[in-house]
Structures are given as C-alpha cells and as structure tokens.
Amino acid sequence: QVQLQESGPGLVKPSETLSLTCIVSGGSVRSGSYYWSWVRQSPGKGLEWIGNIDYSGHTTYDSSVDGRVTISLDTSQNRFSLKLHSVTAADTAVYFCARDVCDGGNCDDSLLSWFDPWGQGILVTVSS
Amino acid sequence: DIQMTQSPSSLSASVGERVTITCRASRSIATYLNWYQQKPGKAPKLLIHAAFILQSGVPSRFRGGGSETDFSLNISSLQPEDFATYYCQQSYSSLYTFGQGTKLEIK
C-alpha cells in the first residue's frame, strides 16, 4: 500500500525559500501510471493545487505560483520535492503531497486523474 | 483556468437525512470530476472519481452524478462520520482546480 510522508521546516522567513520533501513508500515514483502533486490549504480555507511532476521529470505548475515554484523528482531516493521561492505570509498553509493516479494506468493517454493517497500534511508558517 | 463552484458553501443536516451537494464547472469537463471528503486536521480522502465511480471502501450511500458542467454528490442517509467538508476537483485541464468546499454540519 502506497504511503506518502511530507517533511521539512515548519517555519520559513519572508522572502526565503520554502523547501519540502515527500517520501513515497510502497510504490515507485518512476511509474508512468502516476503524477506526483503538491496541494496546499491556507488556514481555514480550501484546497489549492500547486503543481505536479511525472516520471520523466516533466512539470506543470498552477498559474498562481508559476515563476516561484520548482517541483523535482529524486528517483534514487523515491521522493519528490517542492521549492517555493520568495515566500510571503500568504504562503502560510498546510502543504500536502499526493499521488495523482491516471485513468487506465497511462498518464500519456488520459486526461482523467485523481489524488490518492495523500500525505498527512505539514504546516508551514511564513513569519520573521 | 477552469473555475469550479460548489453549492451550498455550508449545509446543516440531521443523521439519516439525504443531502445533495452540487459542483458547477465554468466550461465542459466531460466527466473528469472527482470528489473528496476532508475531516478537521486530516488529509482529504478520495470518495468518487470520474464523476460517479465510487472508490473502493467508500460506502454505497455516497453517489456521484453529472457531466459536462453540472455535477452532484448525494449522500442518501447521513451517518455521524459523514459530517465533514467536501470538495470537487477537475482534471480535464492540466491545471487542476478545486471547488471552494461544502461544509456539512450536524443540525
């Protein structure tokens, strides 16, 4: 059974870079059946998709963070990472990593995908 | 970006009642629509994918429907564990978007 676990600092200073890692166990990040996503949730607010990466390292980012975000894949450690640059208080949120399951088992051939499972989430506060 | 709008934003209901949550997309997304349940302090949990396909282990009282721009999540007989926040999410566009959420509370 696949499990995801986020790790990283819980406090980041304004203008600095938020860095988080998601360790994947019970499955391989090299599979072409999945993307690997980051989703965040500001306190008391809804879910916001940040971006994802596929097995080849191809990334897609939401327009709200594009230009500040980098998602990368480490196949040797079976994990993927998020870097969000030049953070402000508005980036304070619980950050979740999630496996993005592609319908039919091939992400190249399907638009349909869904998030399952999710990591437990990690609260990152941006404050000096 | 495709905008997803849920209604209502909050809902009070009693155990045993039937409730319906709706989700509207700003343009057609076929059936590329997923539903999640989130409880306080927890990660979201997938309930339904492809508009109406129930995830393994999810009780059959949950039912999804709809296509194109209008979707629904029905819970046929509310149980105490169903009180949570529900989100829809589209994957038709590679820029995924969520609805704003519907908080289901006990009356």
mmCIF file of C-alpha atoms in Angstrom:
data_model
loop_
_atom_site.group_PDB
_atom_site.id
_atom_site.type_symbol
_atom_site.label_atom_id
_atom_site.label_comp_id
_atom_site.label_asym_id
_atom_site.label_seq_id
_atom_site.Cartn_x
_atom_site.Cartn_y
_atom_site.Cartn_z
ATOM 1 C CA GLN A 1 0.000 0.000 0.000
ATOM 2 C CA VAL A 2 1.474 3.307 -1.059
ATOM 3 C CA GLN A 3 2.121 5.876 1.626
ATOM 4 C CA LEU A 4 3.339 9.443 1.333
ATOM 5 C CA GLN A 5 5.032 11.486 4.041
ATOM 6 C CA GLU A 6 5.937 15.162 3.902
ATOM 7 C CA SER A 7 8.950 16.571 5.689
ATOM 8 C CA GLY A 8 10.628 19.937 6.005
ATOM 9 C CA PRO A 9 10.851 23.020 8.179
ATOM 10 C CA GLY A 10 7.679 24.308 9.766
ATOM 11 C CA LEU A 11 8.839 27.926 9.808
ATOM 12 C CA VAL A 12 10.230 29.966 6.922
ATOM 13 C CA LYS A 13 11.162 33.638 6.882
ATOM 14 C CA PRO A 14 9.565 36.032 4.402
ATOM 15 C CA SER A 15 11.428 36.320 1.083
ATOM 16 C CA GLU A 16 13.173 32.987 1.663
ATOM 17 C CA THR A 17 12.562 29.608 0.023
ATOM 18 C CA LEU A 18 10.133 27.020 1.338
ATOM 19 C CA SER A 19 11.515 23.510 0.778
ATOM 20 C CA LEU A 20 9.540 20.318 1.368
ATOM 21 C CA THR A 21 10.098 16.682 0.508
ATOM 22 C CA CYS A 22 7.594 13.891 0.046
ATOM 23 C CA ILE A 23 8.881 10.383 0.663
ATOM 24 C CA VAL A 24 6.985 7.672 -1.191
ATOM 25 C CA SER A 25 6.885 4.154 0.243
ATOM 26 C CA GLY A 26 5.227 1.050 -1.153
ATOM 27 C CA GLY A 27 5.443 2.244 -4.740
ATOM 28 C CA SER A 28 7.828 3.767 -7.263
ATOM 29 C CA VAL A 29 7.942 7.374 -8.418
ATOM 30 C CA ARG A 30 9.263 6.011 -11.733
ATOM 31 C CA SER A 31 5.884 4.589 -12.719
ATOM 32 C CA GLY A 32 4.237 6.042 -15.814
ATOM 33 C CA SER A 33 0.861 5.471 -14.201
ATOM 34 C CA TYR A 34 1.117 8.439 -11.866
ATOM 35 C CA TYR A 35 1.943 12.062 -11.491
ATOM 36 C CA TRP A 36 3.148 13.396 -8.145
ATOM 37 C CA SER A 37 1.426 16.522 -6.878
ATOM 38 C CA TRP A 38 1.600 19.199 -4.231
ATOM 39 C CA VAL A 39 -1.590 20.753 -2.835
ATOM 40 C CA ARG A 40 -1.846 23.378 -0.127
ATOM 41 C CA GLN A 41 -4.524 24.658 2.219
ATOM 42 C CA SER A 42 -4.310 28.046 3.879
ATOM 43 C CA PRO A 43 -5.694 28.154 7.433
ATOM 44 C CA GLY A 44 -9.464 27.826 7.330
ATOM 45 C CA LYS A 45 -9.507 27.845 3.538
ATOM 46 C CA GLY A 46 -9.964 25.443 0.671
ATOM 47 C CA LEU A 47 -7.587 23.269 -1.313
ATOM 48 C CA GLU A 48 -5.228 24.775 -3.870
ATOM 49 C CA TRP A 49 -3.269 22.636 -6.317
ATOM 50 C CA ILE A 50 0.312 23.853 -6.721
ATOM 51 C CA GLY A 51 1.730 21.602 -9.405
ATOM 52 C CA ASN A 52 2.892 18.131 -10.335
ATOM 53 C CA ILE A 53 5.702 16.140 -11.894
ATOM 54 C CA ASP A 54 5.728 12.938 -13.911
ATOM 55 C CA TYR A 55 8.173 10.042 -14.029
ATOM 56 C CA SER A 56 10.262 11.764 -16.710
ATOM 57 C CA GLY A 57 10.579 14.981 -14.732
ATOM 58 C CA HIS A 58 8.039 16.944 -16.762
ATOM 59 C CA THR A 59 6.354 19.521 -14.559
ATOM 60 C CA THR A 60 3.111 21.501 -14.634
ATOM 61 C CA TYR A 61 2.543 24.418 -12.295
ATOM 62 C CA ASP A 62 -0.512 26.394 -11.334
ATOM 63 C CA SER A 63 -0.523 29.916 -12.710
ATOM 64 C CA SER A 64 -0.838 31.380 -9.198
ATOM 65 C CA VAL A 65 2.665 30.181 -8.258
ATOM 66 C CA ASP A 66 4.297 29.754 -11.647
ATOM 67 C CA GLY A 67 7.638 31.528 -11.666
ATOM 68 C CA ARG A 68 8.194 30.927 -7.946
ATOM 69 C CA VAL A 69 7.842 27.150 -7.772
ATOM 70 C CA THR A 70 10.046 24.188 -8.613
ATOM 71 C CA ILE A 71 8.985 20.561 -8.244
ATOM 72 C CA SER A 72 11.650 17.922 -8.704
ATOM 73 C CA LEU A 73 11.901 14.140 -8.618
ATOM 74 C CA ASP A 74 14.597 12.053 -6.944
ATOM 75 C CA THR A 75 14.212 8.520 -8.263
ATOM 76 C CA SER A 76 17.217 7.234 -6.312
ATOM 77 C CA GLN A 77 15.518 8.168 -3.035
ATOM 78 C CA ASN A 78 11.961 7.558 -4.294
ATOM 79 C CA ARG A 79 10.797 11.015 -3.360
ATOM 80 C CA PHE A 80 9.794 14.320 -4.836
ATOM 81 C CA SER A 81 10.260 17.843 -3.607
ATOM 82 C CA LEU A 82 8.750 21.301 -3.624
ATOM 83 C CA LYS A 83 10.585 24.596 -3.569
ATOM 84 C CA LEU A 84 8.616 27.813 -3.343
ATOM 85 C CA HIS A 85 10.728 30.914 -3.634
ATOM 86 C CA SER A 86 10.230 34.425 -2.271
ATOM 87 C CA VAL A 87 7.557 33.400 0.187
ATOM 88 C CA THR A 88 5.202 35.781 1.961
ATOM 89 C CA ALA A 89 2.677 35.353 4.752
ATOM 90 C CA ALA A 90 0.139 34.378 2.084
ATOM 91 C CA ASP A 91 2.104 31.152 1.564
ATOM 92 C CA THR A 92 1.393 30.032 5.123
ATOM 93 C CA ALA A 93 -0.538 26.796 4.712
ATOM 94 C CA VAL A 94 -0.697 23.085 5.290
ATOM 95 C CA TYR A 95 1.143 21.504 2.372
ATOM 96 C CA PHE A 96 0.055 18.069 1.200
ATOM 97 C CA CYS A 97 1.766 15.768 -1.247
ATOM 98 C CA ALA A 98 -0.420 13.385 -3.196
ATOM 99 C CA ARG A 99 -0.194 10.677 -5.812
ATOM 100 C CA ASP A 100 -2.044 11.635 -8.950
ATOM 101 C CA VAL A 101 -3.492 8.404 -10.375
ATOM 102 C CA CYS A 102 -4.021 8.352 -14.147
ATOM 103 C CA ASP A 103 -7.034 6.570 -15.557
ATOM 104 C CA GLY A 104 -6.127 3.438 -17.470
ATOM 105 C CA GLY A 105 -2.674 3.326 -15.945
ATOM 106 C CA ASN A 106 -1.016 5.533 -18.543
ATOM 107 C CA CYS A 107 -0.684 9.235 -17.921
ATOM 108 C CA ASP A 108 0.304 9.889 -21.531
ATOM 109 C CA ASP A 109 -3.064 8.627 -22.763
ATOM 110 C CA SER A 110 -5.526 10.017 -20.247
ATOM 111 C CA LEU A 111 -6.841 13.353 -19.049
ATOM 112 C CA LEU A 112 -8.645 11.750 -16.146
ATOM 113 C CA SER A 113 -6.712 11.531 -12.914
ATOM 114 C CA TRP A 114 -7.381 11.744 -9.222
ATOM 115 C CA PHE A 115 -5.452 12.256 -5.987
ATOM 116 C CA ASP A 116 -4.997 9.090 -3.965
ATOM 117 C CA PRO A 117 -3.440 8.677 -1.480
ATOM 118 C CA TRP A 118 -2.413 11.888 0.238
ATOM 119 C CA GLY A 119 0.284 12.557 2.776
ATOM 120 C CA GLN A 120 -0.823 13.693 6.215
ATOM 121 C CA GLY A 121 0.175 17.286 5.505
ATOM 122 C CA ILE A 122 2.705 19.622 7.054
ATOM 123 C CA LEU A 123 2.020 23.115 8.362
ATOM 124 C CA VAL A 124 4.450 25.715 7.080
ATOM 125 C CA THR A 125 4.294 29.156 8.624
ATOM 126 C CA VAL A 126 5.924 32.134 6.942
ATOM 127 C CA SER A 127 6.999 34.584 9.609
ATOM 128 C CA SER A 128 10.039 36.518 10.706
ATOM 129 C CA ASP B 1 -8.280 28.173 -15.719
ATOM 130 C CA ILE B 2 -11.471 26.211 -15.196
ATOM 131 C CA GLN B 3 -13.417 27.563 -12.231
ATOM 132 C CA MET B 4 -15.274 25.121 -10.011
ATOM 133 C CA THR B 5 -18.176 26.440 -7.944
ATOM 134 C CA GLN B 6 -19.793 24.375 -5.221
ATOM 135 C CA SER B 7 -23.112 24.986 -3.564
ATOM 136 C CA PRO B 8 -24.051 25.349 -0.886
ATOM 137 C CA SER B 9 -20.912 26.526 0.934
ATOM 138 C CA SER B 10 -22.315 25.074 4.122
ATOM 139 C CA LEU B 11 -25.148 22.791 4.986
ATOM 140 C CA SER B 12 -26.787 21.657 8.221
ATOM 141 C CA ALA B 13 -28.477 18.289 8.269
ATOM 142 C CA SER B 14 -29.507 15.526 10.633
ATOM 143 C CA VAL B 15 -28.402 11.917 10.839
ATOM 144 C CA GLY B 16 -30.482 9.865 8.450
ATOM 145 C CA GLU B 17 -31.233 12.732 6.107
ATOM 146 C CA ARG B 18 -30.406 12.778 2.411
ATOM 147 C CA VAL B 19 -28.265 15.635 1.157
ATOM 148 C CA THR B 20 -27.068 16.865 -2.201
ATOM 149 C CA ILE B 21 -24.006 18.979 -2.922
ATOM 150 C CA THR B 22 -23.560 20.455 -6.371
ATOM 151 C CA CYS B 23 -20.475 21.461 -8.311
ATOM 152 C CA ARG B 24 -20.504 23.550 -11.463
ATOM 153 C CA ALA B 25 -17.603 23.938 -13.885
ATOM 154 C CA SER B 26 -17.021 27.143 -15.838
ATOM 155 C CA ARG B 27 -16.815 25.095 -19.022
ATOM 156 C CA SER B 28 -17.394 21.497 -20.042
ATOM 157 C CA ILE B 29 -15.167 18.955 -18.327
ATOM 158 C CA ALA B 30 -16.924 15.810 -19.587
ATOM 159 C CA THR B 31 -16.837 13.512 -16.537
ATOM 160 C CA TYR B 32 -13.319 14.438 -15.381
ATOM 161 C CA LEU B 33 -14.582 15.276 -11.914
ATOM 162 C CA ASN B 34 -13.542 13.901 -8.534
ATOM 163 C CA TRP B 35 -14.991 14.274 -5.036
ATOM 164 C CA TYR B 36 -13.059 14.314 -1.753
ATOM 165 C CA GLN B 37 -14.028 14.307 1.911
ATOM 166 C CA GLN B 38 -11.917 16.131 4.466
ATOM 167 C CA LYS B 39 -12.243 16.000 8.225
ATOM 168 C CA PRO B 40 -10.618 18.600 10.503
ATOM 169 C CA GLY B 41 -6.870 18.183 10.805
ATOM 170 C CA LYS B 42 -6.781 15.380 8.258
ATOM 171 C CA ALA B 43 -5.816 14.977 4.644
ATOM 172 C CA PRO B 44 -8.591 14.795 2.058
ATOM 173 C CA LYS B 45 -9.854 11.348 1.167
ATOM 174 C CA LEU B 46 -10.942 10.344 -2.330
ATOM 175 C CA LEU B 47 -14.613 9.360 -2.490
ATOM 176 C CA ILE B 48 -15.512 9.335 -6.174
ATOM 177 C CA HIS B 49 -13.581 9.681 -9.411
ATOM 178 C CA ALA B 50 -14.773 10.157 -12.989
ATOM 179 C CA ALA B 51 -17.940 11.797 -11.683
ATOM 180 C CA PHE B 52 -19.640 8.621 -10.487
ATOM 181 C CA ILE B 53 -17.110 5.831 -9.799
ATOM 182 C CA LEU B 54 -17.067 5.029 -6.108
ATOM 183 C CA GLN B 55 -13.642 4.500 -4.614
ATOM 184 C CA SER B 56 -13.091 1.088 -3.079
ATOM 185 C CA GLY B 57 -14.172 1.033 0.541
ATOM 186 C CA VAL B 58 -16.449 4.075 0.300
ATOM 187 C CA PRO B 59 -19.991 3.331 1.478
ATOM 188 C CA SER B 60 -22.654 2.988 -1.189
ATOM 189 C CA ARG B 61 -24.712 5.772 0.399
ATOM 190 C CA PHE B 62 -22.370 8.133 -1.481
ATOM 191 C CA ARG B 63 -23.336 8.654 -5.100
ATOM 192 C CA GLY B 64 -21.905 10.956 -7.721
ATOM 193 C CA GLY B 65 -23.509 12.108 -10.932
ATOM 194 C CA GLY B 66 -23.466 14.624 -13.716
ATOM 195 C CA SER B 67 -21.431 15.507 -16.779
ATOM 196 C CA GLU B 68 -20.210 18.475 -18.815
ATOM 197 C CA THR B 69 -20.639 21.392 -16.387
ATOM 198 C CA ASP B 70 -23.038 20.206 -13.676
ATOM 199 C CA PHE B 71 -22.266 17.561 -11.080
ATOM 200 C CA SER B 72 -23.694 16.350 -7.819
ATOM 201 C CA LEU B 73 -22.696 14.387 -4.757
ATOM 202 C CA ASN B 74 -25.556 12.700 -2.973
ATOM 203 C CA ILE B 75 -25.390 11.127 0.456
ATOM 204 C CA SER B 76 -28.502 9.013 0.875
ATOM 205 C CA SER B 77 -28.687 8.578 4.655
ATOM 206 C CA LEU B 78 -26.269 10.693 6.642
ATOM 207 C CA GLN B 79 -24.183 8.936 9.254
ATOM 208 C CA PRO B 80 -22.327 10.687 12.076
ATOM 209 C CA GLU B 81 -18.992 10.087 10.358
ATOM 210 C CA ASP B 82 -20.154 11.919 7.203
ATOM 211 C CA PHE B 83 -20.032 15.350 8.798
ATOM 212 C CA ALA B 84 -17.031 16.877 7.083
ATOM 213 C CA THR B 85 -16.075 19.221 4.257
ATOM 214 C CA TYR B 86 -16.477 18.033 0.685
ATOM 215 C CA TYR B 87 -14.537 19.235 -2.343
ATOM 216 C CA CYS B 88 -14.931 18.673 -6.044
ATOM 217 C CA GLN B 89 -11.900 18.791 -8.361
ATOM 218 C CA GLN B 90 -11.494 18.729 -12.133
ATOM 219 C CA SER B 91 -8.684 17.089 -14.107
ATOM 220 C CA TYR B 92 -9.937 17.994 -17.598
ATOM 221 C CA SER B 93 -7.401 20.776 -17.707
ATOM 222 C CA SER B 94 -3.806 20.014 -16.795
ATOM 223 C CA LEU B 95 -4.180 22.967 -14.404
ATOM 224 C CA TYR B 96 -6.278 21.217 -11.800
ATOM 225 C CA THR B 97 -8.774 23.207 -9.770
ATOM 226 C CA PHE B 98 -10.916 22.517 -6.729
ATOM 227 C CA GLY B 99 -14.266 23.834 -5.683
ATOM 228 C CA GLN B 100 -14.273 26.035 -2.609
ATOM 229 C CA GLY B 101 -15.701 23.280 -0.451
ATOM 230 C CA THR B 102 -19.026 22.468 1.219
ATOM 231 C CA LYS B 103 -19.011 22.121 4.982
ATOM 232 C CA LEU B 104 -21.598 19.617 6.154
ATOM 233 C CA GLU B 105 -22.563 20.157 9.770
ATOM 234 C CA ILE B 106 -24.838 18.387 12.196
ATOM 235 C CA LYS B 107 -28.181 20.081 12.769
#
